[in-house]
Each structure stands twice: as C-alpha cells, then as structure tokens.
Short mmCIF file of C-alpha atoms in Angstrom, two decimals:
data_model
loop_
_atom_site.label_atom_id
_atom_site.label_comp_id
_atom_site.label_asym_id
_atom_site.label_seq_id
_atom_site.Cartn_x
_atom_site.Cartn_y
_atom_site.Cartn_z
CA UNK A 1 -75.80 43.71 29.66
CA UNK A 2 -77.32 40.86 27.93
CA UNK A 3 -75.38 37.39 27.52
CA UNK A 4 -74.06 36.76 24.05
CA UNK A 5 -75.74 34.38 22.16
CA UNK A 6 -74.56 31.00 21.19
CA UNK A 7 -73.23 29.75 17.46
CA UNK A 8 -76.56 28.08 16.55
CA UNK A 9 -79.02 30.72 17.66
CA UNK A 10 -77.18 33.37 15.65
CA UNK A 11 -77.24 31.30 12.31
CA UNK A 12 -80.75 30.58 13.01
CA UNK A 13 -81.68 34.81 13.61
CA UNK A 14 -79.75 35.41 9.95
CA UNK A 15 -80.95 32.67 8.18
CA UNK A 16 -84.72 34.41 8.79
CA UNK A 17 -82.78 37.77 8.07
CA UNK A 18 -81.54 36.72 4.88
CA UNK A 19 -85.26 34.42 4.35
CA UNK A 20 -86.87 38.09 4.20
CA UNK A 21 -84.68 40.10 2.49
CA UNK A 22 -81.46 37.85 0.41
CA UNK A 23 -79.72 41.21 -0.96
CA UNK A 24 -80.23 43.89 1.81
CA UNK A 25 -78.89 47.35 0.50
CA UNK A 26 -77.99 50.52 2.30
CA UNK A 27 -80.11 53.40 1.77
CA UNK A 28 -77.81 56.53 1.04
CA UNK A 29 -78.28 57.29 -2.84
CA UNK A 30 -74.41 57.24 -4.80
CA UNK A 31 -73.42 56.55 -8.03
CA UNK A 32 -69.64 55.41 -7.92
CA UNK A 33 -67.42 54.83 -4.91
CA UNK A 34 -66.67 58.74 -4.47
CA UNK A 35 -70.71 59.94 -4.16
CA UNK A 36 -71.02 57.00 -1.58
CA UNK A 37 -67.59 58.25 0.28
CA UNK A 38 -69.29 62.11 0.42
CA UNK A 39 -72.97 60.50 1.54
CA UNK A 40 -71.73 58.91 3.98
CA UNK A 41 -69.35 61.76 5.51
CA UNK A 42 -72.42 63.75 5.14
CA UNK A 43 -74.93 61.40 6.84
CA UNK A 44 -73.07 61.71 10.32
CA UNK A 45 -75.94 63.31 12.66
CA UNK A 46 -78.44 63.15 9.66
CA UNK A 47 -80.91 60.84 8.18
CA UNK A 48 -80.46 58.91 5.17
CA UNK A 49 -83.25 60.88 3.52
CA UNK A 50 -82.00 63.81 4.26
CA UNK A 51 -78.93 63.45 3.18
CA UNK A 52 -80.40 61.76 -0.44
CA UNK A 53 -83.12 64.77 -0.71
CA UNK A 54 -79.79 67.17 -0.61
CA UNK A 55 -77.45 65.20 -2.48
CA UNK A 56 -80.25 64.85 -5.94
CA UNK A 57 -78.74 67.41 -7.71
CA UNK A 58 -75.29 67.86 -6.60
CA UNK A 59 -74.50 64.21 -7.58
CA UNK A 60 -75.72 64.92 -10.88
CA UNK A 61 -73.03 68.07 -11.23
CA UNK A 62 -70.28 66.68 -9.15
CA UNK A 63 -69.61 63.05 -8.96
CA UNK A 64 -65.87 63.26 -9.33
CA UNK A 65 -63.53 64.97 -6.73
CA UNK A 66 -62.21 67.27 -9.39
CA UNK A 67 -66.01 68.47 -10.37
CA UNK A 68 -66.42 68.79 -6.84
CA UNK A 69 -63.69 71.10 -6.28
CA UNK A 70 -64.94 72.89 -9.64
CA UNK A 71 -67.94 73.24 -7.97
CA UNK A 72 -66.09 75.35 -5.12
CA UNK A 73 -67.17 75.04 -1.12
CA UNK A 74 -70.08 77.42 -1.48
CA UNK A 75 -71.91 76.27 -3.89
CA UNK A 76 -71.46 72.75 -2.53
CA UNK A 77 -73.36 74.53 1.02
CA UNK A 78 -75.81 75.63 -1.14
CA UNK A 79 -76.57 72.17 -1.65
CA UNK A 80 -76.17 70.38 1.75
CA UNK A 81 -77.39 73.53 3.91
CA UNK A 82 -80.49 71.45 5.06
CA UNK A 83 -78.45 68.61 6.87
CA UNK A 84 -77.04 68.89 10.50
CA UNK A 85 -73.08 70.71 10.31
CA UNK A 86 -73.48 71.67 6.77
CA UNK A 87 -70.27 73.77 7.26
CA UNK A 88 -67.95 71.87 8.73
CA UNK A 89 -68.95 68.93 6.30
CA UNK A 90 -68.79 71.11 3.28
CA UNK A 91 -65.15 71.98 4.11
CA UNK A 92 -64.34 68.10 5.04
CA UNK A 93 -65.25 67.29 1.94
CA UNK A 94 -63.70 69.66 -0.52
CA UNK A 95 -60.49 68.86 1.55
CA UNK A 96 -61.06 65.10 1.35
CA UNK A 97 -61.74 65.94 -2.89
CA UNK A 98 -58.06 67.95 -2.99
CA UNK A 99 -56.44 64.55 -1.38
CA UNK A 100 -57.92 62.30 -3.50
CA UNK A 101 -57.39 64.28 -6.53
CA UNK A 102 -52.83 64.87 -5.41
CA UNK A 103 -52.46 61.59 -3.94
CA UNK A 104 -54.89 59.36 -5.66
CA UNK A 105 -55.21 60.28 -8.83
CA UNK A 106 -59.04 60.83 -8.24
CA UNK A 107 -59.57 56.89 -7.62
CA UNK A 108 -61.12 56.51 -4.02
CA UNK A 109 -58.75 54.30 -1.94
CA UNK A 110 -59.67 50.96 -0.60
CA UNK A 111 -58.05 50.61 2.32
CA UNK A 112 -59.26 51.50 5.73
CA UNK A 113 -56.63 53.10 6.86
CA UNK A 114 -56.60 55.13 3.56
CA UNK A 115 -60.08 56.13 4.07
CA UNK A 116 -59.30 57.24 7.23
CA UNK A 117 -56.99 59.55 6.47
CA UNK A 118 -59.64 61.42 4.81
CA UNK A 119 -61.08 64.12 6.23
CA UNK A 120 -64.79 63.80 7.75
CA UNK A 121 -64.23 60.07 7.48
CA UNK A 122 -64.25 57.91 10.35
CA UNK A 123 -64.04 54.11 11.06
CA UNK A 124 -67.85 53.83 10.37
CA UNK A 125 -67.67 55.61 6.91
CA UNK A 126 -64.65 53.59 5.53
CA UNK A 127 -66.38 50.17 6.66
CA UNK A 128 -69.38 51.41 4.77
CA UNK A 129 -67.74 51.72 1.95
CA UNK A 130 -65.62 49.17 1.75
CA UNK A 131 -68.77 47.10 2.08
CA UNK A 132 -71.31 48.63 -0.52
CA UNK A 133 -68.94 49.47 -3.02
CA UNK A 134 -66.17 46.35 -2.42
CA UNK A 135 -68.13 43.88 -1.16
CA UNK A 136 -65.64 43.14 1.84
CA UNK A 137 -67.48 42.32 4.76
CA UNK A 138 -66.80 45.10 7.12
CA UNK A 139 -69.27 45.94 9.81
CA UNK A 140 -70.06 49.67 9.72
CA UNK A 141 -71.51 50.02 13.83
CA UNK A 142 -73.73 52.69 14.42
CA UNK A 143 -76.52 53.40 16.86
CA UNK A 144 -79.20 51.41 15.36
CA UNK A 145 -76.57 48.48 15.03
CA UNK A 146 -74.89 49.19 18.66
CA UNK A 147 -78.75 49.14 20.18
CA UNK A 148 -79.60 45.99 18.53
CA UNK A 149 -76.31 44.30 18.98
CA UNK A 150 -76.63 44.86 22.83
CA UNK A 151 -80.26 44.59 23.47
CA UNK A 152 -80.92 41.03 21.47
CA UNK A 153 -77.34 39.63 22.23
CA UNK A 154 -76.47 39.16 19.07
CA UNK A 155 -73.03 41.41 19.20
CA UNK A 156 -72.68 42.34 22.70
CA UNK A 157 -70.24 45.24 23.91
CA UNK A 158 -69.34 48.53 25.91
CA UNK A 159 -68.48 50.50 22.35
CA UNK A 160 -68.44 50.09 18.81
CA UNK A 161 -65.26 49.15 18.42
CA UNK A 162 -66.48 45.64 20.45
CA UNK A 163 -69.46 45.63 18.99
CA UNK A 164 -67.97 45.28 16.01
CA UNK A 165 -65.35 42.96 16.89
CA UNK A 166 -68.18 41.15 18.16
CA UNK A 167 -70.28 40.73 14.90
CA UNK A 168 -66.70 40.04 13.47
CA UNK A 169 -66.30 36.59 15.87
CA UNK A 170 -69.81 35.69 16.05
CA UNK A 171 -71.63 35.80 12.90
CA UNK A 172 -70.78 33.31 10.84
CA UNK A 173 -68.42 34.05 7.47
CA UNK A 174 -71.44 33.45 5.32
CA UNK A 175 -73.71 36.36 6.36
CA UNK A 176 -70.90 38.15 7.39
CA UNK A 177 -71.08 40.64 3.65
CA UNK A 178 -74.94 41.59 4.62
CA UNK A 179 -74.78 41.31 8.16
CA UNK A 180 -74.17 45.07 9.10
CA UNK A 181 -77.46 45.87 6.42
CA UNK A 182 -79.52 43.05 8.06
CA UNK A 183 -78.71 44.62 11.35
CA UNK A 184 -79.63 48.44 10.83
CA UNK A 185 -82.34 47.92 8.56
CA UNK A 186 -83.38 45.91 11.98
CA UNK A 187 -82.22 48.41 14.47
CA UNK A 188 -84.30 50.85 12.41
CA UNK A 189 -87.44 49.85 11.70
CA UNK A 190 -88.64 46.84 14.24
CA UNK A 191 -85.70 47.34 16.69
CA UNK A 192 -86.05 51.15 17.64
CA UNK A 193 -84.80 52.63 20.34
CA UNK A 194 -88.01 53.99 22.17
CA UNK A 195 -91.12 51.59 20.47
CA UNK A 196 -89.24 48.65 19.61
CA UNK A 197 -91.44 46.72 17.38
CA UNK A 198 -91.62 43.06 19.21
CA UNK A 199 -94.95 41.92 18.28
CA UNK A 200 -93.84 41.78 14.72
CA UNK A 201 -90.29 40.96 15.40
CA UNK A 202 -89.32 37.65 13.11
CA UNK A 203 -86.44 36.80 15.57
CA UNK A 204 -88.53 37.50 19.05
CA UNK A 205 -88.57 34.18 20.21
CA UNK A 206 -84.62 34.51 19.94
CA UNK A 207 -84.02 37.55 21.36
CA UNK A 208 -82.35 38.66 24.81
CA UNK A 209 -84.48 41.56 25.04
CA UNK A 210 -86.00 41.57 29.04
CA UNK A 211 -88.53 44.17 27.88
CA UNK A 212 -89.51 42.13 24.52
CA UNK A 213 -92.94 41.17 26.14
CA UNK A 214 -94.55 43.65 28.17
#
C-alpha cells in the first residue's frame, strides 16, 4: 500500500483537477432527485451508459414513485432488461417507490440513513445522491475511486468505508463537493485499472503510482 500523501500535495493534485474541469458532473441521466435515486440503484454492476440508454424512455413515463408503481414491475423490466440483475433491481425499485410513496409522501428523503433504508440502495447510492442532487459533499467510493484512491495515495485504505473516511480527512473542505466526480471521472478515463493512462496524466509527477513510468 502506498503512503498517504501530505496536505500540500493534495491541494496542489485538485487545484489542476478543478483547473481542467471547475463543475465536474456525474454521468447517469435523471431529472429530479427520484430518477437519480432509481439510476443509481440500477447502475450497480452496470455502466453509466447502459443504464442511461435503458432509462430514455422510462424516465419520460415514470419520474415519480407513484407513476412508477402505475407503471407496474413488468413493464418497468421491459425497460431495464438490458442491464446486469434486471430482476432483482426491478423489484428493489418498485418496493423502494411503495416506501417513498406511505412514508414520504413521494418526496425522496435526504438523509443517509433514510436512503438506506431503501431497498437496492446502499451507502454508495445515498452519498451519490446526496451529492448531485443536495450538494452535500459526500464521497460516493466505488471501484474507479477505491483504485485511484489507493494507487496515487491520495485516499489510502483496506475498504471503502476508509477510503472514504480518507477523502473525508484529507481533501481539503473546499474541493470536498466535487471531489468524489474529480476522482472517478479520473479513475475512469486516465486512471484505469489495466492501461492506466500515465503519459497523459496531469497529476503524474504527484502520484504514488510504482508502475507510473514503465
């Protein structure tokens, strides 16, 4: 495991991060706090595109949990049959739509623990969206982030849970609201996990990375 990096080489890897790109944005297609909550569920073991080339249409039918449940579990697998556990995300969310439509009067709750209690919706998803849609600066780890984290030594740790604790006590409050975006748009495309990218890496000369220049 790589050593964590210090205060001052941190601020200097965001401060190109935000340089390049001021407003980085997540790329799962929603249109109110309840399309991103069901994108996200839905993006577990699938790619963003995927899950945006499946959820086109049904967005524009059901972006409320009571359309949703209108829209009944099999037509909603019509719709999301091309992505990774269609089933078993299909029923998450029509039971996650039935909550929110008892217990919170349709409004998505913004609360982690709330979110949690959804079905289908882990620690990663509620950070998520308490970041894009509330602008709270939650850090939403996930393999691209975890990879990155570990391998440059900017948020070093054994899971995500320290990983994120680690971007949480390291980063500094100021990029903290992007720093989760900066980081997988990162892990994604220069940071991957087989070709990482370090010839055109804007932070190599930063980086922890033993393998960075062979």
């Amino acid at each position: 495991m790589v050593r964590q990096l210090d205060y001052h080489t941190i601020r200097e890897i965001f401060t190109r991060f935000r340089a390049a790109e001021a407003e980085p944005k997540g790329e799962l297609d929603h249109v109110n706090a309840y399309t991103l909550v069901v994108a996200v569920a839905l993006s577990a073991q699938a790619t963003d595109a995927g899950v945006n080339r499946a959820t086109k249409d049904l967005f524009k039918i059901a972006d409320t949990p009571q359309k949703m449940l209108d829209l009944g579990e099999e037509a909603l697998i019509e719709h999301i049959k091309t992505i990774g556990l269609y089933r078993n995300k299909a029923r998450n969310v029509m039971k996650l739509s039935r909550i929110l439509v008892d217990d919170y009067c349709g409004e998505v709750p913004n609360s982690r623990a709330a979110l949690e209690s959804l079905p289908g919706v882990g620690r990663k998803t509620a950070n998520v969206v308490l970041n894009m849609w509330w602008r709270y600066p939650a850090q939403a780890v996930d393999t691209h982030i975890f990879r990155f984290g570990n391998r440059s030594g900017v948020a070093v740790g054994k899971d995500v849970v320290a990983v994120e604790r680690a971007i949480e006590d390291n980063i500094p409050a100021d990029f903290q609201l992007h720093a989760h975006h900066w980081m997988i748009l990162h892990g994604r495309y220069t940071c991957k996990a087989r070709k990482p990218v370090c010839a055109a890496c804007l932070i190599r000369d930063l980086c922890e990375f033993e393998e960075k220049n062979l």
